[in-house]
PDB file of C-alpha atoms in Angstrom:
ATOM      1  CA  MET A   1      -5.344  14.682  -3.470  1.00  0.00           C
ATOM      2  CA  GLY A   2      -8.139  16.680  -2.309  1.00  0.00           C
ATOM      3  CA  ARG A   3     -10.698  14.143  -4.173  1.00  0.00           C
ATOM      4  CA  ALA A   4      -8.662  10.887  -2.675  1.00  0.00           C
ATOM      5  CA  ALA A   5      -8.696  12.002   0.525  1.00  0.00           C
ATOM      6  CA  ASP A   6     -12.299  13.027   0.473  1.00  0.00           C
ATOM      7  CA  MET A   7     -13.172   9.484  -0.898  1.00  0.00           C
ATOM      8  CA  LEU A   8     -11.060   7.735   2.168  1.00  0.00           C
ATOM      9  CA  GLY A   9     -12.476  10.223   4.636  1.00  0.00           C
ATOM     10  CA  VAL A  10      -9.278  11.363   5.537  1.00  0.00           C
ATOM     11  CA  THR A  11      -7.043  14.738   5.202  1.00  0.00           C
ATOM     12  CA  PRO A  12      -4.696  15.641   2.708  1.00  0.00           C
ATOM     13  CA  ALA A  13      -2.138  15.634   5.351  1.00  0.00           C
ATOM     14  CA  PHE A  14      -2.917  12.197   6.430  1.00  0.00           C
ATOM     15  CA  LEU A  15      -2.230  11.024   2.656  1.00  0.00           C
ATOM     16  CA  ARG A  16       1.117  13.455   2.649  1.00  0.00           C
ATOM     17  CA  SER A  17       2.365  11.394   5.611  1.00  0.00           C
ATOM     18  CA  LEU A  18       1.576   7.775   4.360  1.00  0.00           C
ATOM     19  CA  ASP A  19       4.024   9.412   1.350  1.00  0.00           C
ATOM     20  CA  ALA A  20       6.792  10.594   3.777  1.00  0.00           C
ATOM     21  CA  SER A  21       6.358   6.981   5.665  1.00  0.00           C
ATOM     22  CA  LYS A  22       7.061   5.401   2.247  1.00  0.00           C
ATOM     23  CA  LEU A  23       3.683   3.288   2.361  1.00  0.00           C
ATOM     24  CA  ILE A  24       2.407   4.901  -1.165  1.00  0.00           C
ATOM     25  CA  VAL A  25       4.311   7.165  -3.115  1.00  0.00           C
ATOM     26  CA  PRO A  26       1.665   8.100  -6.075  1.00  0.00           C
ATOM     27  CA  GLN A  27       2.510   9.785  -9.259  1.00  0.00           C
ATOM     28  CA  ARG A  28       2.539  13.341 -10.333  1.00  0.00           C
ATOM     29  CA  SER A  29       0.519  14.936 -13.092  1.00  0.00           C
ATOM     30  CA  ALA A  30       2.568  17.407 -15.437  1.00  0.00           C
ATOM     31  CA  GLY A  31       1.089  19.770 -13.028  1.00  0.00           C
ATOM     32  CA  GLY A  32       2.339  18.237 -10.042  1.00  0.00           C
ATOM     33  CA  HIS A  33      -0.384  17.088  -8.393  1.00  0.00           C
ATOM     34  CA  ARG A  34      -0.361  13.601  -6.631  1.00  0.00           C
ATOM     35  CA  ARG A  35      -2.224  10.831  -8.543  1.00  0.00           C
ATOM     36  CA  TYR A  36      -3.037   7.404  -6.737  1.00  0.00           C
ATOM     37  CA  SER A  37      -3.723   4.108  -8.135  1.00  0.00           C
ATOM     38  CA  ARG A  38      -6.554   2.060  -6.943  1.00  0.00           C
ATOM     39  CA  TYR A  39      -3.970  -0.221  -5.293  1.00  0.00           C
ATOM     40  CA  GLN A  40      -2.397   2.922  -3.313  1.00  0.00           C
ATOM     41  CA  LEU A  41      -5.797   3.429  -2.125  1.00  0.00           C
ATOM     42  CA  ARG A  42      -6.601   0.528  -0.922  1.00  0.00           C
ATOM     43  CA  LEU A  43      -3.256   0.570   1.060  1.00  0.00           C
ATOM     44  CA  ALA A  44      -4.357   3.714   2.497  1.00  0.00           C
ATOM     45  CA  GLN A  45      -7.814   2.538   3.600  1.00  0.00           C
ATOM     46  CA  ARG A  46      -5.774  -0.305   5.212  1.00  0.00           C
ATOM     47  CA  ALA A  47      -3.659   2.168   7.111  1.00  0.00           C
ATOM     48  CA  ARG A  48      -6.528   4.312   8.260  1.00  0.00           C
ATOM     49  CA  ASP A  49      -8.251   1.242   9.266  1.00  0.00           C
ATOM     50  CA  MET A  50      -5.274   0.597  11.600  1.00  0.00           C
ATOM     51  CA  VAL A  51      -4.757   3.935  12.701  1.00  0.00           C
ATOM     52  CA  ASP A  52      -8.629   4.035  13.756  1.00  0.00           C
ATOM     53  CA  GLN A  53      -8.406   0.821  15.793  1.00  0.00           C
ATOM     54  CA  GLY A  54      -5.536   2.620  17.566  1.00  0.00           C
ATOM     55  CA  THR A  55      -2.180   1.723  15.785  1.00  0.00           C
ATOM     56  CA  ALA A  56       0.249   4.257  15.621  1.00  0.00           C
ATOM     57  CA  LEU A  57       0.495   5.671  11.836  1.00  0.00           C
ATOM     58  CA  GLU A  58       4.233   4.388  11.706  1.00  0.00           C
ATOM     59  CA  ALA A  59       3.751   1.125  12.550  1.00  0.00           C
ATOM     60  CA  ALA A  60       0.673   0.627  10.516  1.00  0.00           C
ATOM     61  CA  CYS A  61       2.584   1.448   7.637  1.00  0.00           C
ATOM     62  CA  ARG A  62       5.747  -0.802   8.485  1.00  0.00           C
ATOM     63  CA  ILE A  63       3.063  -3.826   9.199  1.00  0.00           C
ATOM     64  CA  ILE A  64       1.152  -3.162   5.837  1.00  0.00           C
ATOM     65  CA  ILE A  65       4.546  -3.099   3.832  1.00  0.00           C
ATOM     66  CA  LEU A  66       5.438  -6.478   5.629  1.00  0.00           C
ATOM     67  CA  GLU A  67       2.396  -7.726   5.173  1.00  0.00           C
ATOM     68  CA  ASP A  68       2.749  -7.118   1.191  1.00  0.00           C
ATOM     69  CA  GLN A  69       6.261  -8.347   0.978  1.00  0.00           C
ATOM     70  CA  LEU A  70       5.259 -11.469   2.757  1.00  0.00           C
ATOM     71  CA  ALA A  71       2.398 -11.903   0.207  1.00  0.00           C
ATOM     72  CA  GLU A  72       4.758 -11.426  -2.611  1.00  0.00           C
ATOM     73  CA  ALA A  73       7.769 -13.780  -1.173  1.00  0.00           C
ATOM     74  CA  GLN A  74       4.652 -16.418  -0.721  1.00  0.00           C
ATOM     75  CA  ARG A  75       3.343 -15.812  -4.662  1.00  0.00           C
ATOM     76  CA  LEU A  76       6.725 -16.349  -5.624  1.00  0.00           C
ATOM     77  CA  ASN A  77       7.159 -19.291  -3.653  1.00  0.00           C
ATOM     78  CA  ALA A  78       3.926 -20.989  -5.149  1.00  0.00           C
ATOM     79  CA  ARG A  79       4.991 -20.273  -8.438  1.00  0.00           C
ATOM     80  CA  LEU A  80       8.446 -21.826  -8.192  1.00  0.00           C
ATOM     81  CA  ARG A  81       7.209 -24.886  -6.839  1.00  0.00           C
ATOM     82  CA  ARG A  82       4.584 -25.036  -9.345  1.00  0.00           C
ATOM     83  CA  ASP A  83       7.145 -24.618 -12.086  1.00  0.00           C
ATOM     84  CA  ARG A  84      10.366 -26.664 -10.893  1.00  0.00           C
ATOM     85  CA  PRO A  85      10.412 -29.765 -12.823  1.00  0.00           C
ATOM     86  CA  PRO A  86       9.503 -33.285 -10.985  1.00  0.00           C
ATOM     87  CA  GLU A  87      12.738 -35.189  -9.613  1.00  0.00           C
TER      88      GLU A  87
END
């Protein structure tokens, strides 16, 4: 966690708060250490940027979650339209 926090320029407490907000839920090593994927680190960076701009942490997490859900729905919709048989 310390290394990830250093990479992002945040505190470990900030990363724990993202976990508590369910924005990112890291995997755990055998020793119980949090392990973050690149995708999770990108989400954490987005949250940090929003907080730096004055958005409350809880609001930033919710916005990011909703943006990701919308993007996934749009990808699914495009795929369904592409795969739909012609009428």
